[in-house]
Tab-separated table of C-alpha atoms in Angstrom:
chain	number	residue	atom	x	y	z
A	1	UNK	CA	0.000	0.000	0.000
A	2	UNK	CA	1.457	3.272	-1.073
A	3	UNK	CA	2.175	5.795	1.583
A	4	UNK	CA	2.188	3.220	4.392
A	5	UNK	CA	4.894	3.697	7.027
A	6	UNK	CA	7.049	0.774	8.061
A	7	UNK	CA	7.012	0.164	11.755
A	8	UNK	CA	10.481	-0.708	13.115
A	9	UNK	CA	10.085	-3.209	15.921
A	10	UNK	CA	12.763	-3.106	18.660
A	11	UNK	CA	13.462	-5.444	21.583
A	12	UNK	CA	11.488	-4.729	24.661
A	13	UNK	CA	13.270	-4.527	27.993
A	14	UNK	CA	11.786	-7.859	29.045
A	15	UNK	CA	13.005	-9.580	25.888
A	16	UNK	CA	16.460	-8.121	26.334
A	17	UNK	CA	16.615	-9.353	29.919
A	18	UNK	CA	15.531	-12.835	28.803
A	19	UNK	CA	18.297	-12.953	26.178
A	20	UNK	CA	20.876	-11.821	28.723
A	21	UNK	CA	19.628	-14.461	31.178
A	22	UNK	CA	19.897	-17.192	28.531
A	23	UNK	CA	23.429	-16.108	27.636
A	24	UNK	CA	24.331	-16.094	31.319
A	25	UNK	CA	22.965	-19.623	31.749
A	26	UNK	CA	24.890	-20.843	28.704
A	27	UNK	CA	28.116	-19.312	30.035
A	28	UNK	CA	27.485	-20.843	33.443
A	29	UNK	CA	27.046	-24.238	31.793
A	30	UNK	CA	30.073	-23.765	29.561
A	31	UNK	CA	32.592	-22.648	32.184
A	32	UNK	CA	32.628	-25.913	34.186
A	33	UNK	CA	33.063	-27.826	30.930
A	34	UNK	CA	35.994	-25.604	29.953
A	35	UNK	CA	37.539	-25.955	33.413
A	36	UNK	CA	37.058	-29.721	33.312
A	37	UNK	CA	38.717	-29.877	29.896
A	38	UNK	CA	41.644	-27.830	31.155
A	39	UNK	CA	42.062	-30.051	34.223
A	40	UNK	CA	41.894	-33.119	31.998
A	41	UNK	CA	44.735	-31.700	29.919
A	42	UNK	CA	46.736	-30.824	33.031
A	43	UNK	CA	46.201	-34.290	34.462
A	44	UNK	CA	47.340	-35.856	31.191
A	45	UNK	CA	50.465	-33.675	31.300
A	46	UNK	CA	51.068	-34.743	34.896
A	47	UNK	CA	50.704	-38.379	33.884
A	48	UNK	CA	53.203	-37.844	31.076
A	49	UNK	CA	55.695	-36.422	33.596
A	50	UNK	CA	55.226	-39.458	35.819
A	51	UNK	CA	55.585	-41.856	32.900
A	52	UNK	CA	58.891	-40.215	31.967
A	53	UNK	CA	59.978	-40.609	35.580
A	54	UNK	CA	59.049	-44.299	35.621
A	55	UNK	CA	60.838	-44.882	32.307
A	56	UNK	CA	63.944	-43.145	33.694
A	57	UNK	CA	63.848	-45.541	36.654
A	58	UNK	CA	63.515	-48.518	34.297
A	59	UNK	CA	66.422	-47.263	32.174
A	60	UNK	CA	68.438	-46.960	35.387
A	61	UNK	CA	67.570	-50.574	36.182
A	62	UNK	CA	68.605	-51.711	32.702
A	63	UNK	CA	71.953	-49.957	33.037
A	64	UNK	CA	72.731	-50.999	36.616
A	65	UNK	CA	70.750	-54.221	37.080
A	66	UNK	CA	68.809	-52.807	40.031
A	67	UNK	CA	66.099	-50.249	40.639
A	68	UNK	CA	67.231	-46.813	41.816
A	69	UNK	CA	67.072	-46.193	45.554
A	70	UNK	CA	64.398	-44.010	47.044
A	71	UNK	CA	67.315	-42.155	48.620
A	72	UNK	CA	70.825	-42.554	49.976
A	73	UNK	CA	70.818	-41.994	53.727
A	74	UNK	CA	73.445	-41.862	56.470
A	75	UNK	CA	72.464	-41.987	60.115
A	76	UNK	CA	73.984	-39.385	62.369
A	77	UNK	CA	74.719	-35.667	62.292
A	78	UNK	CA	76.214	-33.613	59.481
A	79	UNK	CA	79.570	-34.889	58.254
A	80	UNK	CA	82.532	-32.875	59.531
A	81	UNK	CA	85.383	-34.964	58.175
A	82	UNK	CA	87.836	-33.814	55.531
A	83	UNK	CA	87.355	-37.024	53.547
A	84	UNK	CA	84.018	-38.071	52.024
A	85	UNK	CA	81.550	-39.907	54.300
A	86	UNK	CA	80.893	-43.629	53.810
A	87	UNK	CA	77.646	-42.678	52.074
A	88	UNK	CA	76.608	-39.224	50.936
A	89	UNK	CA	73.002	-38.121	51.377
A	90	UNK	CA	71.082	-37.844	48.099
A	91	UNK	CA	67.586	-38.444	46.782
A	92	UNK	CA	67.240	-41.190	44.203
A	93	UNK	CA	65.812	-38.624	41.762
A	94	UNK	CA	69.281	-37.122	41.410
A	95	UNK	CA	70.573	-40.442	40.085
A	96	UNK	CA	67.926	-40.422	37.355
A	97	UNK	CA	69.003	-37.120	35.802
A	98	UNK	CA	71.103	-38.713	33.003
A	99	UNK	CA	68.015	-40.632	31.881
A	100	UNK	CA	66.107	-37.358	31.642
A	101	UNK	CA	68.748	-35.884	29.326
A	102	UNK	CA	69.797	-33.728	32.256
A	103	UNK	CA	73.312	-35.072	32.185
A	104	UNK	CA	74.849	-31.631	32.623
A	105	UNK	CA	73.255	-31.234	36.061
A	106	UNK	CA	74.154	-34.806	36.948
A	107	UNK	CA	77.788	-34.271	35.973
A	108	UNK	CA	78.092	-31.182	38.168
A	109	UNK	CA	76.919	-32.966	41.333
A	110	UNK	CA	79.685	-34.562	43.383
A	111	UNK	CA	78.023	-37.707	44.720
A	112	UNK	CA	80.811	-38.306	47.231
A	113	UNK	CA	79.420	-35.407	49.278
A	114	UNK	CA	75.936	-34.616	50.588
A	115	UNK	CA	73.424	-32.997	48.259
A	116	UNK	CA	73.533	-29.696	50.162
A	117	UNK	CA	77.298	-29.653	50.768
A	118	UNK	CA	78.953	-26.315	50.069
A	119	UNK	CA	82.265	-26.848	51.871
A	120	UNK	CA	83.874	-29.551	49.745
A	121	UNK	CA	81.826	-29.185	46.576
A	122	UNK	CA	79.336	-26.971	44.741
A	123	UNK	CA	76.491	-29.416	45.328
A	124	UNK	CA	74.196	-26.922	47.014
A	125	UNK	CA	74.415	-24.665	43.966
A	126	UNK	CA	73.473	-27.395	41.504
A	127	UNK	CA	70.856	-29.255	43.529
A	128	UNK	CA	68.920	-26.185	44.634
A	129	UNK	CA	67.671	-25.292	41.190
A	130	UNK	CA	64.592	-25.562	38.993
A	131	UNK	CA	64.581	-28.650	36.764
A	132	UNK	CA	62.357	-27.014	34.133
A	133	UNK	CA	59.130	-28.557	35.366
A	134	UNK	CA	59.907	-32.243	34.821
A	135	UNK	CA	59.059	-32.968	38.463
A	136	UNK	CA	56.096	-30.584	38.788
A	137	UNK	CA	52.417	-31.309	38.198
A	138	UNK	CA	50.756	-28.504	36.173
A	139	UNK	CA	47.502	-28.896	38.137
A	140	UNK	CA	49.155	-27.277	41.149
A	141	UNK	CA	50.126	-23.654	41.672
A	142	UNK	CA	52.647	-22.223	39.236
A	143	UNK	CA	56.044	-20.672	39.989
A	144	UNK	CA	57.137	-23.297	42.506
A	145	UNK	CA	60.200	-24.553	40.659
A	146	UNK	CA	62.280	-21.831	42.302
A	147	UNK	CA	61.889	-23.777	45.556
A	148	UNK	CA	63.630	-26.779	43.899
A	149	UNK	CA	60.581	-28.872	44.705
A	150	UNK	CA	59.302	-32.227	43.425
A	151	UNK	CA	55.644	-33.260	43.208
A	152	UNK	CA	56.610	-36.910	42.618
A	153	UNK	CA	57.914	-38.853	45.589
A	154	UNK	CA	58.853	-42.450	46.428
A	155	UNK	CA	57.141	-44.323	49.280
A	156	UNK	CA	59.570	-46.867	50.700
A	157	UNK	CA	57.302	-48.967	52.967
A	158	UNK	CA	54.316	-49.207	55.283
A	159	UNK	CA	55.147	-48.327	58.864
A	160	UNK	CA	53.371	-50.252	61.620
A	161	UNK	CA	53.769	-48.221	64.778
A	162	UNK	CA	50.691	-47.740	66.929
A	163	UNK	CA	52.480	-45.148	69.087
A	164	UNK	CA	52.625	-42.599	66.261
A	165	UNK	CA	49.794	-40.113	66.031
A	166	UNK	CA	48.996	-37.502	63.371
A	167	UNK	CA	50.141	-33.965	64.106
A	168	UNK	CA	46.806	-32.219	63.694
A	169	UNK	CA	48.505	-28.917	62.921
A	170	UNK	CA	49.698	-30.339	59.610
A	171	UNK	CA	47.781	-33.624	59.271
A	172	UNK	CA	44.135	-34.501	58.927
A	173	UNK	CA	42.351	-36.195	61.849
A	174	UNK	CA	42.799	-39.946	61.726
A	175	UNK	CA	45.188	-42.488	63.155
A	176	UNK	CA	48.077	-44.877	62.482
A	177	UNK	CA	47.766	-47.592	59.836
A	178	UNK	CA	47.910	-50.088	62.696
A	179	UNK	CA	44.256	-49.219	63.389
A	180	UNK	CA	43.295	-50.368	59.891
A	181	UNK	CA	45.088	-53.670	60.460
A	182	UNK	CA	43.271	-54.194	63.772
A	183	UNK	CA	39.937	-53.552	62.062
A	184	UNK	CA	40.910	-55.979	59.218
A	185	UNK	CA	40.693	-53.255	56.576
A	186	UNK	CA	44.366	-53.939	55.829
A	187	UNK	CA	46.070	-57.328	55.945
A	188	UNK	CA	48.369	-58.105	58.865
A	189	UNK	CA	50.718	-59.868	56.439
A	190	UNK	CA	51.180	-62.807	58.761
A	191	UNK	CA	51.434	-60.598	61.862
A	192	UNK	CA	54.374	-58.756	60.307
A	193	UNK	CA	56.419	-56.520	62.572
A	194	UNK	CA	57.523	-53.009	61.774
A	195	UNK	CA	60.253	-52.932	59.095
A	196	UNK	CA	59.630	-56.519	57.996
A	197	UNK	CA	60.461	-56.937	54.321
A	198	UNK	CA	56.904	-57.883	53.398
A	199	UNK	CA	55.970	-54.231	54.027
A	200	UNK	CA	58.597	-52.897	51.590
A	201	UNK	CA	58.138	-51.089	48.292
A	202	UNK	CA	60.466	-51.422	45.284
A	203	UNK	CA	62.288	-48.177	46.035
A	204	UNK	CA	64.292	-48.574	49.230
A	205	UNK	CA	66.770	-46.487	51.198
A	206	UNK	CA	70.466	-47.145	50.687
A	207	UNK	CA	71.410	-46.550	54.297
A	208	UNK	CA	74.550	-46.780	56.370
A	209	UNK	CA	74.462	-46.853	60.157
A	210	UNK	CA	77.485	-45.505	61.967
A	211	UNK	CA	78.641	-46.412	65.472
A	212	UNK	CA	81.956	-44.760	66.179
A	213	UNK	CA	84.329	-45.941	63.468
A	214	UNK	CA	82.092	-48.929	62.631
A	215	UNK	CA	79.897	-48.690	59.536
A	216	UNK	CA	77.132	-51.173	58.729
A	217	UNK	CA	75.170	-51.327	55.490
A	218	UNK	CA	71.415	-51.671	55.274
A	219	UNK	CA	70.442	-55.052	53.804
A	220	UNK	CA	67.713	-53.569	51.584
A	221	UNK	CA	70.149	-51.832	49.278
A	222	UNK	CA	69.419	-53.603	45.991
A	223	UNK	CA	66.042	-54.459	44.478
A	224	UNK	CA	65.878	-56.281	41.146
A	225	UNK	CA	62.729	-56.964	39.068
A	226	UNK	CA	62.826	-60.582	40.207
A	227	UNK	CA	62.143	-59.484	43.781
A	228	UNK	CA	58.906	-57.759	42.737
A	229	UNK	CA	56.894	-60.972	42.994
A	230	UNK	CA	53.536	-59.164	43.087
A	231	UNK	CA	54.176	-58.030	39.507
A	232	UNK	CA	55.632	-54.849	38.030
A	233	UNK	CA	52.216	-53.759	36.748
A	234	UNK	CA	50.735	-54.081	40.249
A	235	UNK	CA	53.379	-52.224	42.247
A	236	UNK	CA	53.966	-48.484	42.181
A	237	UNK	CA	57.253	-46.594	42.068
A	238	UNK	CA	56.304	-42.921	42.481
A	239	UNK	CA	53.260	-41.089	43.819
A	240	UNK	CA	52.034	-37.522	43.821
A	241	UNK	CA	52.667	-35.354	46.861
A	242	UNK	CA	51.913	-31.974	45.374
A	243	UNK	CA	51.624	-28.318	46.315
A	244	UNK	CA	54.886	-27.880	48.227
A	245	UNK	CA	56.271	-25.809	49.825
A	246	UNK	CA	52.760	-24.938	51.021
A	247	UNK	CA	51.015	-27.363	53.341
A	248	UNK	CA	47.431	-28.426	52.581
A	249	UNK	CA	45.087	-30.560	54.676
A	250	UNK	CA	41.935	-31.866	52.972
A	251	UNK	CA	42.114	-28.966	50.513
A	252	UNK	CA	42.673	-26.330	53.194
A	253	UNK	CA	45.849	-24.218	53.212
A	254	UNK	CA	47.664	-24.498	56.532
A	255	UNK	CA	51.164	-23.046	56.273
A	256	UNK	CA	54.004	-22.237	53.891
A	257	UNK	CA	57.644	-23.291	53.955
A	258	UNK	CA	57.244	-24.426	57.542
A	259	UNK	CA	59.886	-26.377	59.436
A	260	UNK	CA	57.276	-29.148	59.524
A	261	UNK	CA	57.427	-29.312	55.745
A	262	UNK	CA	61.145	-29.657	55.005
A	263	UNK	CA	60.723	-32.823	52.933
A	264	UNK	CA	60.016	-31.386	49.493
A	265	UNK	CA	63.346	-30.712	47.735
A	266	UNK	CA	64.020	-33.036	44.808
A	267	UNK	CA	67.662	-33.617	45.824
A	268	UNK	CA	67.133	-34.166	49.567
A	269	UNK	CA	67.285	-37.643	51.106
A	270	UNK	CA	64.402	-36.591	53.376
A	271	UNK	CA	62.001	-36.306	50.432
A	272	UNK	CA	60.768	-39.880	50.810
A	273	UNK	CA	57.395	-41.009	52.173
A	274	UNK	CA	56.305	-43.899	54.381
A	275	UNK	CA	52.697	-44.990	54.749
A	276	UNK	CA	51.922	-44.106	58.357
A	277	UNK	CA	48.473	-42.557	58.779
A	278	UNK	CA	44.934	-42.542	57.452
A	279	UNK	CA	42.344	-39.765	57.704
A	280	UNK	CA	38.566	-39.760	58.187
A	281	UNK	CA	37.697	-43.418	58.793
A	282	UNK	CA	40.013	-45.194	56.344
A	283	UNK	CA	41.243	-42.770	53.649
A	284	UNK	CA	44.927	-43.109	52.710
A	285	UNK	CA	45.346	-40.472	49.981
A	286	UNK	CA	44.496	-36.772	49.645
A	287	UNK	CA	44.545	-36.243	53.411
A	288	UNK	CA	47.597	-33.980	53.651
A	289	UNK	CA	50.624	-33.187	51.501
A	290	UNK	CA	53.038	-33.190	54.424
A	291	UNK	CA	55.068	-36.216	53.328
A	292	UNK	CA	51.780	-37.862	52.336
A	293	UNK	CA	50.115	-38.840	49.057
A	294	UNK	CA	48.243	-35.798	47.787
A	295	UNK	CA	47.146	-34.269	44.495
A	296	UNK	CA	45.077	-31.433	43.102
A	297	UNK	CA	43.182	-33.753	40.766
A	298	UNK	CA	39.531	-34.198	41.745
A	299	UNK	CA	38.865	-37.649	43.134
A	300	UNK	CA	42.292	-39.223	43.305
A	301	UNK	CA	46.004	-39.249	42.531
A	302	UNK	CA	48.332	-40.423	39.786
A	303	UNK	CA	50.801	-43.214	40.439
A	304	UNK	CA	53.668	-44.454	38.259
A	305	UNK	CA	53.964	-48.238	38.242
A	306	UNK	CA	57.062	-50.402	38.037
A	307	UNK	CA	56.280	-51.501	34.477
A	308	UNK	CA	56.454	-47.885	33.265
A	309	UNK	CA	52.702	-47.298	33.105
A	310	UNK	CA	50.698	-44.659	34.978
A	311	UNK	CA	47.264	-45.131	36.544
A	312	UNK	CA	44.782	-42.915	38.366
A	313	UNK	CA	43.933	-44.120	41.848
A	314	UNK	CA	40.582	-43.077	43.357
A	315	UNK	CA	40.860	-41.609	46.824
A	316	UNK	CA	37.760	-43.485	48.014
A	317	UNK	CA	39.185	-46.905	47.122
A	318	UNK	CA	39.703	-49.457	49.869
A	319	UNK	CA	42.875	-49.088	51.955
A	320	UNK	CA	43.877	-52.667	51.135
A	321	UNK	CA	43.932	-51.887	47.408
A	322	UNK	CA	46.443	-49.095	48.052
A	323	UNK	CA	48.613	-51.221	50.342
A	324	UNK	CA	48.652	-54.032	47.791
A	325	UNK	CA	50.056	-51.577	45.246
A	326	UNK	CA	52.636	-50.432	47.788
A	327	UNK	CA	54.108	-53.817	48.688
A	328	UNK	CA	56.302	-55.553	46.122
A	329	UNK	CA	56.107	-59.045	47.639
A	330	UNK	CA	52.956	-59.109	49.741
A	331	UNK	CA	51.312	-61.976	47.799
A	332	UNK	CA	47.986	-60.193	48.058
A	333	UNK	CA	45.336	-60.157	45.351
A	334	UNK	CA	44.906	-56.624	44.058
A	335	UNK	CA	41.340	-55.763	43.085
A	336	UNK	CA	41.088	-52.929	40.564
A	337	UNK	CA	38.551	-50.500	42.041
């Protein structure tokens, strides 16, 4: 019709608010998916780091016919002699550096002297450095390499000592593993005593005990694949203990760089775990990161196995399933949960 005016229809305020609400809902739905995808990528990266670590340990075994130690330890105070001690203190991770193509760092460390020695060597300079993220899980806070920290730690054994109690300043409420044995949630392994071999993991301490001028060697020094009778695919080598140097308990920040948390440096012989405590009623992982198994992955932790594979372990799995993965010769039947 000639002369008719076209009416331009605009959005009403109500319509505009509805559109904005729909967009807001879509964003709210999308963000968790994006965050989940990012965490999945970070977890995959973390698993790749742990696989490289396990393969380095297997290459070490191929070259030396034994698994690397969890650490080299010497009982007693700091060494004051002018000649090297009978065994210098080092973490087993230091021995794996050549198999990470970090031979330059390895070559600079004088393994006759302790990792933090600065009197007879330059060890402290070369061991207190960032290793370019190969030992850090990307799911944790960034910029921690400057603390020469590792997120991947060996666990040498299960400790049965009913007298030990969690330090509730830095540990979650719970109790010693002995309680789980008494309640039959964990096997007694034939009424094994503390430090019996049946409670051992693959990665052990190379330890010397000194009494005056007498030096005795620990009899757990060498572990070969043949001693892992439970199977390489059913025994772990390294676990996550992430977030250092900060201390976390059940997701809650407690402290930073505390004297209670001095076991986090990748070169230190003290950066080795033992299974000692549970939290809640029977939980063994993700209780605390103070020398305990802990990750920032929702629902569980990564573990590198002795066959070079990596698996994700759910933190609500039975305590016996974890212990069966810890022991290398426990003759228990592991049930995949």
